[in-house]
Amino acid sequence: MSNPTTSLPVAVIGAGPVGLAAASHLIERGETPIIFERGEQVGANMRDWAHVRMFSPWEFTVDSASARLLESHGWQHPPKAELPTGGQMFSQYLKPLADLPEIAPHLRLGARVVAITRRGTDKMKDAGRDSAPFALHIEYSDGREAWVEARAVIDATGTWQTPNPIGSGGLPAVGEKRHSDHILYSIPDSERHRARFANKRVMVVGSGHSAINALLELAKLQDDSPDTRVYWAMRGSNMTRVYGGGEDDALPARARLGLKTREWVDSGMVTILSPFRISEISKAADGLSVTGETSDGHQSVIVDEIIAATGARPDLDMLRELRLDIDSSLESTRALAPMIDPNIHSCGTVRPHGEAELRQPEKDFYVVGMKSYGRAPTFLLATGYEQVRSVVAGLVGDWEAARDVQLNLPQTGVCSSDLDGEGGACCAPSAQITLLSLDAIRIKT
Ligand SMILES: Cc1cc2nc3c(=O)[nH]c(=O)nc-3n(C[C@H](O)[C@H](O)[C@H](O)COP(=O)(O)OP(=O)(O)OC[C@H]3O[C@@H](n4cnc5c(N)ncnc54)[C@H](O)[C@@H]3O)c2cc1C
């Protein structure tokens, strides 16, 4: 590493699957990480959706360097073809990894990074910038604050904690903040949230996989609480896109989700509001009135609870003192945008990428994982694991390994060209990989 502050650690922010993978690659390369995690446990965001079964099997959800580290302590890889839940990812993979003697001493739990800068240098100053250490402002859950220095920073903080509002224009609807105690910005658990949603009128907003998972949890509630009424509101009206690629999807679990939802909708157990662009939430005599723009004007629906499954966006505030090159629409790392922009690549085409595409004007600072995709929803873990392998190789000066990016992901069978009859321009299959993910199908509605 060319930075003269070589005795300092490399800071990894976020101990989700990608942050812990970055730490494993650093350790394998003989580097010392310091890992900051705002949660009281690793994998805090995944634990929030612990009950949700992933659509990728274990084969695609475990990082190679992490597996090698774990296996050196006798860990056995879970069956590669089985689908983990978020909770199993935590208990069978992330927690054992975090407890390893190579990782545990470097992990700081309950440690939220609130801002990052260069020591003694604000964003405008050029002189000595590249060689100044990074300074991270940490707020600990016990109320302490500290500055910690690092020679490089890998930001793997995801986007889960900054969900999109339900207002259709990307801003909160009128009344959304006031009524937020009746809005769940997550995926409900039919057991944990039973009291909140059973026999209530519930509106699910969004049309991606998070929305579909939310609907299927509500379907479970309807089995024994038949007065649970479900409304499904979305901005667009292309249901083929919403239900996904069906039997063309190489991840069968993901295909089954769409098919199950279609069956449930066809059975009349859910009222579809489509298109329904939400502008206002207000108090009504017997609940909340949600007003949306439809193809015929405006419509108001009375509900008790709302579930926002409208995707998420990156927290860029903490990066304000750094020199970043961020795409103006996706808020992703700029070089990634043409590869993942859902306006162009509605099938989520992505090619292997790594350090070169993730490099920022701020030397030795990288955004990786879910956050590197900004608002684009097509991120998959295997992509993130290859990102951090390449970034770490670059940080230790192994440029050959950094450039040698490879990625092997399954096809989804979903492409806007199939759905809209627009031709296949966006989906060149050979050197590229097609994938559909969480809220991709919401875009272009
Ligand atoms: C319901 C659901 C199902 C999914 N299923 C799949 C699937 O089947 N296959 C697949 O490949 N992908 C799937 N994904 C997408 C993606 O792989 C996951 O979102 C994954 O968790 C992203 O990993 P990450 O490490 O980038 O971010 P996260 O898992 O979000 O981890 C970020 C970590 O950073 C911490 N953090 C945040 N801010 C700070 C801060 N300021 N300071 C310190 N720590 C901070 C958080 O607490 C968290 O632990 C799914 C996503 C969801 C939501």
Short mmCIF file of C-alpha atoms and ligand atoms in Angstrom, two decimals:
data_model
loop_
_atom_site.label_atom_id
_atom_site.label_comp_id
_atom_site.label_asym_id
_atom_site.label_seq_id
_atom_site.Cartn_x
_atom_site.Cartn_y
_atom_site.Cartn_z
CA MET A 1 0.00 0.00 0.00
CA SER A 2 1.48 3.39 -0.96
CA ASN A 3 -0.05 5.26 1.96
CA PRO A 4 2.74 5.99 4.50
CA THR A 5 0.38 5.42 7.45
CA THR A 6 0.87 1.68 7.02
CA SER A 7 0.71 0.80 10.71
CA LEU A 8 -2.95 1.80 10.79
CA PRO A 9 -5.73 -0.77 10.22
CA VAL A 10 -8.11 -0.91 7.28
CA ALA A 11 -11.55 0.13 8.53
CA VAL A 12 -14.51 -1.95 7.41
CA ILE A 13 -17.84 -0.29 8.14
CA GLY A 14 -20.73 -2.70 8.56
CA ALA A 15 -20.53 -6.34 9.67
CA GLY A 16 -23.10 -7.67 7.25
CA PRO A 17 -22.15 -10.50 4.89
CA VAL A 18 -20.12 -8.25 2.60
CA GLY A 19 -18.32 -6.35 5.37
CA LEU A 20 -17.34 -9.61 7.08
CA ALA A 21 -16.20 -10.98 3.72
CA ALA A 22 -13.98 -7.91 3.30
CA ALA A 23 -12.53 -8.57 6.76
CA SER A 24 -11.82 -12.22 5.85
CA HIS A 25 -10.03 -11.24 2.65
CA LEU A 26 -7.96 -8.66 4.57
CA ILE A 27 -6.97 -11.27 7.17
CA GLU A 28 -6.10 -13.81 4.48
CA ARG A 29 -3.82 -11.16 2.96
CA GLY A 30 -2.10 -10.55 6.30
CA GLU A 31 -3.79 -7.17 6.88
CA THR A 32 -5.43 -5.96 10.11
CA PRO A 33 -9.03 -4.86 9.80
CA ILE A 34 -11.05 -2.89 12.31
CA ILE A 35 -14.74 -3.60 11.79
CA PHE A 36 -17.44 -1.22 13.02
CA GLU A 37 -20.99 -2.51 13.34
CA ARG A 38 -23.82 -0.33 14.60
CA GLY A 39 -25.90 -3.31 15.72
CA GLU A 40 -25.29 -5.23 18.94
CA GLN A 41 -24.67 -8.28 16.75
CA VAL A 42 -23.21 -8.84 13.30
CA GLY A 43 -25.66 -9.20 10.41
CA ALA A 44 -28.01 -6.71 12.05
CA ASN A 45 -29.93 -5.96 8.86
CA MET A 46 -30.36 -9.62 7.95
CA ARG A 47 -31.61 -10.31 11.46
CA ASP A 48 -34.38 -7.79 10.81
CA TRP A 49 -35.68 -10.16 8.13
CA ALA A 50 -34.54 -13.34 9.87
CA HIS A 51 -37.83 -15.12 9.05
CA VAL A 52 -37.52 -14.54 5.27
CA ARG A 53 -36.14 -17.38 3.15
CA MET A 54 -33.57 -16.22 0.61
CA PHE A 55 -33.95 -17.14 -3.04
CA SER A 56 -30.23 -17.91 -3.44
CA PRO A 57 -28.99 -21.25 -2.12
CA TRP A 58 -26.03 -21.46 0.27
CA GLU A 59 -23.78 -22.02 -2.74
CA PHE A 60 -24.17 -18.32 -3.63
CA THR A 61 -24.41 -16.81 -0.15
CA VAL A 62 -21.07 -17.79 1.41
CA ASP A 63 -17.87 -15.89 0.61
CA SER A 64 -14.83 -17.99 -0.36
CA ALA A 65 -12.26 -16.40 1.99
CA SER A 66 -14.75 -16.52 4.88
CA ALA A 67 -15.42 -20.19 4.15
CA ARG A 68 -11.68 -20.96 4.17
CA LEU A 69 -11.25 -19.18 7.49
CA LEU A 70 -14.24 -20.97 9.02
CA GLU A 71 -13.22 -24.36 7.64
CA SER A 72 -9.76 -23.99 9.19
CA HIS A 73 -11.63 -24.10 12.53
CA GLY A 74 -13.75 -27.15 11.61
CA TRP A 75 -16.87 -25.37 10.28
CA GLN A 76 -18.89 -27.31 7.75
CA HIS A 77 -20.45 -25.57 4.77
CA PRO A 78 -24.27 -25.82 4.97
CA PRO A 79 -25.77 -27.94 2.15
CA LYS A 80 -25.06 -25.93 -0.97
CA ALA A 81 -28.44 -26.46 -2.62
CA GLU A 82 -30.52 -25.44 0.42
CA LEU A 83 -32.02 -21.99 0.82
CA PRO A 84 -31.13 -20.19 4.05
CA THR A 85 -33.38 -17.76 5.84
CA GLY A 86 -31.89 -14.45 6.99
CA GLY A 87 -31.81 -15.96 10.49
CA GLN A 88 -29.89 -19.03 9.33
CA MET A 89 -27.40 -16.81 7.51
CA PHE A 90 -26.77 -15.24 10.91
CA SER A 91 -26.67 -18.35 13.09
CA GLN A 92 -24.92 -20.78 10.71
CA TYR A 93 -22.52 -18.42 8.94
CA LEU A 94 -22.13 -14.81 10.09
CA LYS A 95 -22.07 -15.39 13.85
CA PRO A 96 -19.58 -18.32 13.70
CA LEU A 97 -17.42 -16.17 11.40
CA ALA A 98 -17.56 -13.18 13.75
CA ASP A 99 -16.63 -15.40 16.72
CA LEU A 100 -13.41 -16.68 15.11
CA PRO A 101 -10.23 -15.65 16.92
CA GLU A 102 -9.01 -14.01 13.69
CA ILE A 103 -12.09 -11.73 13.50
CA ALA A 104 -13.47 -11.22 17.02
CA PRO A 105 -10.63 -9.05 18.41
CA HIS A 106 -11.10 -6.62 15.51
CA LEU A 107 -14.87 -6.30 15.72
CA ARG A 108 -16.53 -3.31 17.44
CA LEU A 109 -20.24 -3.92 18.04
CA GLY A 110 -22.68 -1.14 18.91
CA ALA A 111 -20.31 1.19 17.05
CA ARG A 112 -21.95 3.43 14.49
CA VAL A 113 -19.78 5.37 12.06
CA VAL A 114 -21.43 8.76 11.72
CA ALA A 115 -18.86 10.56 9.56
CA ILE A 116 -15.51 10.06 7.83
CA THR A 117 -12.85 12.57 6.86
CA ARG A 118 -9.08 12.82 6.31
CA ARG A 119 -7.17 13.80 9.46
CA GLY A 120 -6.78 17.57 9.61
CA THR A 121 -7.96 18.01 6.04
CA ASP A 122 -11.38 19.12 4.89
CA LYS A 123 -12.91 18.16 1.56
CA MET A 124 -11.54 21.21 -0.30
CA LYS A 125 -7.84 20.73 0.58
CA ASP A 126 -5.56 19.00 -1.93
CA ALA A 127 -2.16 19.20 -0.19
CA GLY A 128 -1.16 15.92 1.44
CA ARG A 129 -4.66 14.56 1.07
CA ASP A 130 -3.85 11.12 -0.32
CA SER A 131 -1.33 10.36 2.42
CA ALA A 132 -3.38 11.65 5.36
CA PRO A 133 -5.04 8.90 7.37
CA PHE A 134 -8.80 8.59 7.41
CA ALA A 135 -10.51 9.70 10.62
CA LEU A 136 -13.80 8.00 11.46
CA HIS A 137 -16.22 9.53 13.94
CA ILE A 138 -17.77 6.70 15.96
CA GLU A 139 -20.81 6.84 18.23
CA TYR A 140 -21.05 3.84 20.57
CA SER A 141 -24.36 2.55 21.83
CA ASP A 142 -23.29 3.26 25.44
CA GLY A 143 -23.07 6.98 24.60
CA ARG A 144 -19.30 7.22 24.12
CA GLU A 145 -17.85 8.97 21.06
CA ALA A 146 -14.42 8.55 19.52
CA TRP A 147 -12.27 9.30 16.50
CA VAL A 148 -10.51 6.29 15.03
CA GLU A 149 -7.84 6.45 12.33
CA ALA A 150 -7.47 4.07 9.40
CA ARG A 151 -5.30 3.90 6.32
CA ALA A 152 -8.12 2.75 4.06
CA VAL A 153 -11.89 2.48 4.43
CA ILE A 154 -14.35 -0.06 3.01
CA ASP A 155 -17.97 1.08 3.44
CA ALA A 156 -20.27 -1.98 3.50
CA THR A 157 -23.20 -0.42 5.37
CA GLY A 158 -25.96 -1.58 3.00
CA THR A 159 -29.15 0.41 2.45
CA TRP A 160 -31.69 -1.44 4.61
CA GLN A 161 -31.70 1.23 7.33
CA THR A 162 -32.68 4.03 4.96
CA PRO A 163 -35.88 2.81 3.28
CA ASN A 164 -37.56 4.80 0.54
CA PRO A 165 -40.69 6.67 1.60
CA ILE A 166 -44.05 5.58 0.21
CA GLY A 167 -44.80 8.88 -1.51
CA SER A 168 -44.71 8.03 -5.21
CA GLY A 169 -42.30 10.85 -6.09
CA GLY A 170 -39.53 9.58 -3.82
CA LEU A 171 -40.49 12.00 -1.03
CA PRO A 172 -42.70 11.22 1.95
CA ALA A 173 -46.42 11.47 1.21
CA VAL A 174 -48.31 14.21 3.04
CA GLY A 175 -48.94 12.79 6.52
CA GLU A 176 -46.45 9.89 6.12
CA LYS A 177 -44.18 11.04 8.94
CA ARG A 178 -47.13 11.93 11.21
CA HIS A 179 -48.63 8.44 10.84
CA SER A 180 -45.34 6.52 10.85
CA ASP A 181 -46.38 4.51 13.92
CA HIS A 182 -48.81 2.73 11.58
CA ILE A 183 -46.22 2.13 8.85
CA LEU A 184 -43.81 -0.83 8.94
CA TYR A 185 -40.76 -0.20 6.74
CA SER A 186 -39.76 -3.85 6.70
CA ILE A 187 -41.08 -7.33 5.94
CA PRO A 188 -43.67 -8.44 8.51
CA ASP A 189 -43.32 -11.73 10.34
CA SER A 190 -46.67 -13.53 10.63
CA GLU A 191 -45.68 -14.67 14.13
CA ARG A 192 -43.86 -11.65 15.56
CA HIS A 193 -46.30 -9.11 14.10
CA ARG A 194 -49.49 -11.15 14.55
CA ALA A 195 -51.13 -8.72 17.00
CA ARG A 196 -50.42 -5.79 14.73
CA PHE A 197 -51.81 -7.19 11.46
CA ALA A 198 -54.22 -10.08 12.22
CA ASN A 199 -57.82 -9.24 11.32
CA LYS A 200 -56.78 -5.72 10.27
CA ARG A 201 -57.01 -3.87 6.97
CA VAL A 202 -53.43 -3.82 5.71
CA MET A 203 -51.99 -2.08 2.66
CA VAL A 204 -48.72 -3.36 1.18
CA VAL A 205 -46.97 -0.74 -0.96
CA GLY A 206 -44.42 -1.79 -3.59
CA SER A 207 -44.05 -4.49 -6.20
CA GLY A 208 -40.66 -6.09 -5.68
CA HIS A 209 -39.65 -9.24 -3.85
CA SER A 210 -39.92 -7.51 -0.47
CA ALA A 211 -43.56 -6.73 -1.23
CA ILE A 212 -44.15 -10.30 -2.35
CA ASN A 213 -42.59 -11.64 0.84
CA ALA A 214 -44.77 -9.27 2.88
CA LEU A 215 -47.89 -10.49 1.05
CA LEU A 216 -47.04 -14.12 1.66
CA GLU A 217 -46.63 -13.46 5.39
CA LEU A 218 -50.08 -11.82 5.39
CA ALA A 219 -51.47 -14.82 3.50
CA LYS A 220 -50.31 -17.02 6.41
CA LEU A 221 -52.19 -14.73 8.80
CA GLN A 222 -55.37 -15.00 6.73
CA ASP A 223 -55.37 -18.77 7.28
CA ASP A 224 -56.40 -18.42 10.91
CA SER A 225 -57.45 -14.74 11.00
CA PRO A 226 -59.83 -14.61 8.05
CA ASP A 227 -60.84 -11.00 8.64
CA THR A 228 -57.37 -9.81 7.63
CA ARG A 229 -57.99 -7.68 4.53
CA VAL A 230 -55.07 -7.02 2.24
CA TYR A 231 -54.64 -4.24 -0.32
CA TRP A 232 -51.64 -4.28 -2.62
CA ALA A 233 -50.74 -0.85 -3.98
CA MET A 234 -48.14 -0.23 -6.64
CA ARG A 235 -47.18 2.59 -8.97
CA GLY A 236 -47.27 0.52 -12.13
CA SER A 237 -49.63 -1.94 -13.70
CA ASN A 238 -47.42 -4.54 -15.40
CA MET A 239 -48.29 -7.65 -13.37
CA THR A 240 -46.22 -9.96 -15.57
CA ARG A 241 -43.15 -8.06 -14.45
CA VAL A 242 -44.30 -8.21 -10.84
CA TYR A 243 -44.72 -11.98 -10.82
CA GLY A 244 -41.25 -12.54 -12.30
CA GLY A 245 -39.65 -15.02 -14.64
CA GLY A 246 -41.51 -18.17 -13.64
CA GLU A 247 -39.97 -21.36 -14.88
CA ASP A 248 -37.28 -19.46 -16.84
CA ASP A 249 -35.76 -18.28 -13.57
CA ALA A 250 -32.62 -20.26 -12.72
CA LEU A 251 -33.31 -19.63 -9.02
CA PRO A 252 -36.46 -21.75 -8.62
CA ALA A 253 -37.19 -20.38 -5.14
CA ARG A 254 -37.49 -16.89 -6.55
CA ALA A 255 -39.76 -18.12 -9.34
CA ARG A 256 -41.99 -19.94 -6.82
CA LEU A 257 -42.50 -16.73 -4.82
CA GLY A 258 -44.01 -15.00 -7.84
CA LEU A 259 -46.16 -18.00 -8.76
CA LYS A 260 -47.48 -18.38 -5.21
CA THR A 261 -48.38 -14.70 -5.10
CA ARG A 262 -50.19 -14.94 -8.43
CA GLU A 263 -52.27 -17.87 -7.12
CA TRP A 264 -53.16 -15.91 -4.00
CA VAL A 265 -54.16 -12.82 -5.99
CA ASP A 266 -56.21 -14.93 -8.41
CA SER A 267 -58.08 -16.45 -5.44
CA GLY A 268 -59.42 -12.98 -4.62
CA MET A 269 -57.79 -12.79 -1.17
CA VAL A 270 -56.05 -9.52 -2.00
CA THR A 271 -57.31 -6.31 -3.62
CA ILE A 272 -54.90 -4.93 -6.21
CA LEU A 273 -54.57 -1.15 -6.51
CA SER A 274 -52.62 -0.59 -9.70
CA PRO A 275 -51.60 1.98 -10.69
CA PHE A 276 -51.91 3.72 -7.31
CA ARG A 277 -49.45 6.55 -6.70
CA ILE A 278 -49.71 7.52 -3.06
CA SER A 279 -49.81 11.24 -2.29
CA GLU A 280 -51.44 11.53 1.15
CA ILE A 281 -52.15 9.64 4.38
CA SER A 282 -54.64 11.18 6.78
CA LYS A 283 -56.67 10.21 9.83
CA ALA A 284 -60.15 8.95 9.05
CA ALA A 285 -63.01 8.21 11.46
CA ASP A 286 -62.24 4.47 11.46
CA GLY A 287 -58.60 4.20 10.41
CA LEU A 288 -56.13 5.80 8.04
CA SER A 289 -57.16 7.16 4.67
CA VAL A 290 -54.54 6.51 1.99
CA THR A 291 -55.03 8.60 -1.14
CA GLY A 292 -53.43 7.70 -4.44
CA GLU A 293 -53.53 8.80 -8.04
CA THR A 294 -55.06 6.15 -10.31
CA SER A 295 -55.61 6.04 -14.06
CA ASP A 296 -59.04 7.64 -13.49
CA GLY A 297 -58.14 10.35 -11.00
CA HIS A 298 -57.81 9.85 -7.25
CA GLN A 299 -58.96 7.12 -4.91
CA SER A 300 -58.87 6.85 -1.11
CA VAL A 301 -58.72 3.55 0.75
CA ILE A 302 -59.27 3.15 4.50
CA VAL A 303 -56.77 0.87 6.24
CA ASP A 304 -55.40 0.20 9.73
CA GLU A 305 -51.76 -0.49 8.89
CA ILE A 306 -49.37 0.08 6.00
CA ILE A 307 -46.34 -1.98 5.03
CA ALA A 308 -43.78 -0.04 2.99
CA ALA A 309 -41.85 -2.37 0.69
CA THR A 310 -40.60 0.38 -1.56
CA GLY A 311 -36.88 -0.31 -1.64
CA ALA A 312 -34.08 1.62 0.02
CA ARG A 313 -31.42 4.21 -0.67
CA PRO A 314 -27.81 4.67 0.51
CA ASP A 315 -26.90 6.90 3.47
CA LEU A 316 -24.54 9.38 1.83
CA ASP A 317 -24.56 11.90 4.71
CA MET A 318 -21.81 10.05 6.56
CA LEU A 319 -19.59 10.37 3.46
CA ARG A 320 -20.07 14.11 2.98
CA GLU A 321 -16.42 15.09 3.71
CA LEU A 322 -15.06 12.59 1.19
CA ARG A 323 -14.53 13.14 -2.52
CA LEU A 324 -16.96 10.80 -4.19
CA ASP A 325 -18.11 10.08 -7.70
CA ILE A 326 -21.73 9.06 -7.32
CA ASP A 327 -24.23 8.51 -10.12
CA SER A 328 -26.78 11.32 -10.08
CA SER A 329 -29.84 9.13 -10.49
CA LEU A 330 -28.99 5.76 -8.90
CA GLU A 331 -26.70 7.14 -6.17
CA SER A 332 -24.50 4.16 -6.94
CA THR A 333 -20.76 4.25 -7.52
CA ARG A 334 -20.67 6.05 -10.89
CA ALA A 335 -18.84 3.43 -12.93
CA LEU A 336 -21.41 0.80 -11.93
CA ALA A 337 -24.40 2.82 -13.04
CA PRO A 338 -24.37 1.98 -16.76
CA MET A 339 -24.19 -1.71 -15.84
CA ILE A 340 -27.04 -1.73 -13.34
CA ASP A 341 -29.34 1.16 -14.30
CA PRO A 342 -32.84 -0.36 -14.31
CA ASN A 343 -33.97 2.24 -16.86
CA ILE A 344 -31.66 0.60 -19.38
CA HIS A 345 -31.12 -2.88 -18.02
CA SER A 346 -34.54 -3.88 -16.83
CA CYS A 347 -33.30 -7.46 -16.64
CA GLY A 348 -30.56 -6.45 -14.22
CA THR A 349 -27.65 -7.26 -16.52
CA VAL A 350 -24.32 -6.90 -14.78
CA ARG A 351 -20.81 -7.85 -15.75
CA PRO A 352 -18.09 -8.86 -13.33
CA HIS A 353 -16.57 -5.82 -11.69
CA GLY A 354 -14.21 -4.97 -8.88
CA GLU A 355 -11.64 -2.47 -7.65
CA ALA A 356 -11.37 -0.52 -10.90
CA GLU A 357 -15.11 0.18 -11.12
CA LEU A 358 -15.43 0.84 -7.38
CA ARG A 359 -12.45 3.22 -7.14
CA GLN A 360 -13.34 6.70 -5.90
CA PRO A 361 -11.55 10.05 -6.26
CA GLU A 362 -10.87 9.64 -2.51
CA LYS A 363 -7.87 7.32 -2.63
CA ASP A 364 -8.21 4.04 -0.66
CA PHE A 365 -11.92 4.55 0.02
CA TYR A 366 -14.45 2.10 -1.41
CA VAL A 367 -18.21 1.61 -1.20
CA VAL A 368 -19.06 -2.09 -1.61
CA GLY A 369 -22.00 -4.48 -1.26
CA MET A 370 -25.62 -3.42 -1.42
CA LYS A 371 -24.65 0.23 -0.90
CA SER A 372 -22.42 0.27 -4.01
CA TYR A 373 -25.59 -0.20 -6.09
CA GLY A 374 -27.19 2.88 -4.55
CA ARG A 375 -30.92 2.76 -5.19
CA ALA A 376 -30.63 0.04 -7.84
CA PRO A 377 -32.20 -3.12 -6.44
CA THR A 378 -30.39 -5.80 -8.42
CA PHE A 379 -27.56 -6.52 -5.98
CA LEU A 380 -26.72 -10.13 -5.13
CA LEU A 381 -24.26 -11.34 -2.50
CA ALA A 382 -22.02 -13.18 -4.95
CA THR A 383 -21.41 -9.83 -6.65
CA GLY A 384 -20.40 -8.24 -3.35
CA TYR A 385 -18.03 -11.06 -2.45
CA GLU A 386 -16.18 -10.64 -5.74
CA GLN A 387 -16.12 -6.85 -5.20
CA VAL A 388 -14.33 -7.16 -1.86
CA ARG A 389 -11.94 -9.84 -3.08
CA SER A 390 -10.82 -7.46 -5.82
CA VAL A 391 -10.79 -4.32 -3.62
CA VAL A 392 -8.64 -6.00 -0.97
CA ALA A 393 -6.26 -7.31 -3.65
CA GLY A 394 -5.92 -3.70 -4.86
CA LEU A 395 -5.36 -2.37 -1.35
CA VAL A 396 -2.43 -4.74 -0.86
CA GLY A 397 -1.00 -3.94 -4.29
CA ASP A 398 -1.81 -7.25 -5.99
CA TRP A 399 -3.12 -5.54 -9.13
CA GLU A 400 -3.19 -8.67 -11.22
CA ALA A 401 -5.64 -10.30 -8.78
CA ALA A 402 -7.57 -7.04 -8.45
CA ARG A 403 -8.13 -6.88 -12.22
CA ASP A 404 -8.99 -10.56 -12.60
CA VAL A 405 -12.69 -10.26 -11.76
CA GLN A 406 -14.96 -13.22 -12.29
CA LEU A 407 -18.56 -13.82 -11.44
CA ASN A 408 -20.90 -16.69 -12.06
CA LEU A 409 -24.54 -16.02 -11.29
CA PRO A 410 -27.76 -17.72 -12.31
CA GLN A 411 -30.13 -16.30 -14.94
CA THR A 412 -33.54 -14.93 -13.95
CA GLY A 413 -35.57 -15.43 -17.07
CA VAL A 414 -37.01 -11.94 -16.62
CA CYS A 415 -36.25 -9.17 -19.02
CA SER A 416 -38.26 -6.12 -19.97
CA SER A 417 -37.74 -7.00 -23.60
CA ASP A 418 -39.64 -10.25 -23.01
CA LEU A 419 -42.35 -8.41 -21.18
CA ASP A 420 -42.78 -5.29 -23.23
CA GLY A 421 -41.96 -6.52 -26.69
CA GLU A 422 -39.09 -4.05 -26.93
CA GLY A 423 -36.43 -6.37 -28.32
CA GLY A 424 -33.42 -7.70 -26.50
CA ALA A 425 -30.97 -4.83 -26.65
CA CYS A 426 -30.32 -4.65 -22.94
CA CYS A 427 -29.84 -8.30 -22.34
CA ALA A 428 -26.77 -9.49 -24.18
CA PRO A 429 -26.39 -12.82 -22.48
CA SER A 430 -22.96 -14.23 -23.23
CA ALA A 431 -20.39 -12.17 -21.33
CA GLN A 432 -22.99 -10.80 -19.02
CA ILE A 433 -25.16 -12.08 -16.27
CA THR A 434 -28.84 -11.57 -15.95
CA LEU A 435 -30.41 -11.31 -12.56
CA LEU A 436 -33.54 -10.09 -11.00
CA SER A 437 -33.71 -9.04 -7.42
CA LEU A 438 -35.65 -7.41 -4.69
CA ASP A 439 -37.41 -4.42 -6.10
CA ALA A 440 -36.22 -4.45 -9.68
CA ILE A 441 -39.67 -5.09 -10.93
CA ARG A 442 -40.91 -1.88 -9.36
CA ILE A 443 -38.82 0.21 -11.70
CA LYS A 444 -40.02 1.37 -15.08
CA THR A 445 -43.66 1.38 -14.05
C1 LIG B 1 -35.44 -9.81 2.24
C2 LIG B 1 -34.17 -9.87 1.44
C3 LIG B 1 -33.84 -11.05 0.79
C4 LIG B 1 -32.65 -11.11 0.05
N1 LIG B 1 -32.35 -12.27 -0.58
C5 LIG B 1 -31.20 -12.36 -1.28
C6 LIG B 1 -30.83 -13.59 -1.92
O1 LIG B 1 -31.55 -14.58 -1.87
N2 LIG B 1 -29.65 -13.63 -2.59
C7 LIG B 1 -28.80 -12.56 -2.66
O2 LIG B 1 -27.72 -12.69 -3.23
N3 LIG B 1 -29.13 -11.38 -2.10
C8 LIG B 1 -30.30 -11.25 -1.42
N4 LIG B 1 -30.63 -10.06 -0.83
C9 LIG B 1 -29.86 -8.85 -1.16
C10 LIG B 1 -28.55 -8.65 -0.40
O3 LIG B 1 -27.67 -9.70 -0.63
C11 LIG B 1 -28.76 -8.43 1.09
O4 LIG B 1 -29.46 -7.23 1.27
C12 LIG B 1 -27.46 -8.38 1.90
O5 LIG B 1 -27.82 -8.28 3.25
C13 LIG B 1 -26.55 -7.22 1.53
O6 LIG B 1 -25.37 -7.36 2.26
P1 LIG B 1 -24.46 -6.11 2.71
O7 LIG B 1 -23.38 -6.69 3.58
O8 LIG B 1 -24.07 -5.31 1.53
O9 LIG B 1 -25.42 -5.16 3.59
P2 LIG B 1 -26.26 -5.47 4.92
O10 LIG B 1 -26.57 -6.90 5.07
O11 LIG B 1 -27.37 -4.51 4.89
O12 LIG B 1 -25.24 -5.11 6.09
C14 LIG B 1 -24.88 -3.79 6.42
C15 LIG B 1 -24.37 -3.78 7.85
O13 LIG B 1 -23.86 -2.47 8.14
C16 LIG B 1 -24.32 -2.05 9.41
N5 LIG B 1 -24.32 -0.58 9.40
C17 LIG B 1 -25.17 0.24 8.69
N6 LIG B 1 -24.82 1.53 8.89
C18 LIG B 1 -23.74 1.52 9.72
C19 LIG B 1 -22.91 2.57 10.27
N7 LIG B 1 -23.13 3.86 9.96
N8 LIG B 1 -21.89 2.22 11.09
C20 LIG B 1 -21.64 0.91 11.38
N9 LIG B 1 -22.41 -0.12 10.89
C21 LIG B 1 -23.42 0.19 10.05
C22 LIG B 1 -25.70 -2.67 9.52
O14 LIG B 1 -26.12 -2.74 10.87
C23 LIG B 1 -25.48 -4.03 8.87
O15 LIG B 1 -25.03 -5.00 9.80
C24 LIG B 1 -31.81 -9.98 -0.06
C25 LIG B 1 -32.16 -8.80 0.60
C26 LIG B 1 -33.34 -8.74 1.34
C27 LIG B 1 -33.68 -7.44 2.03
#
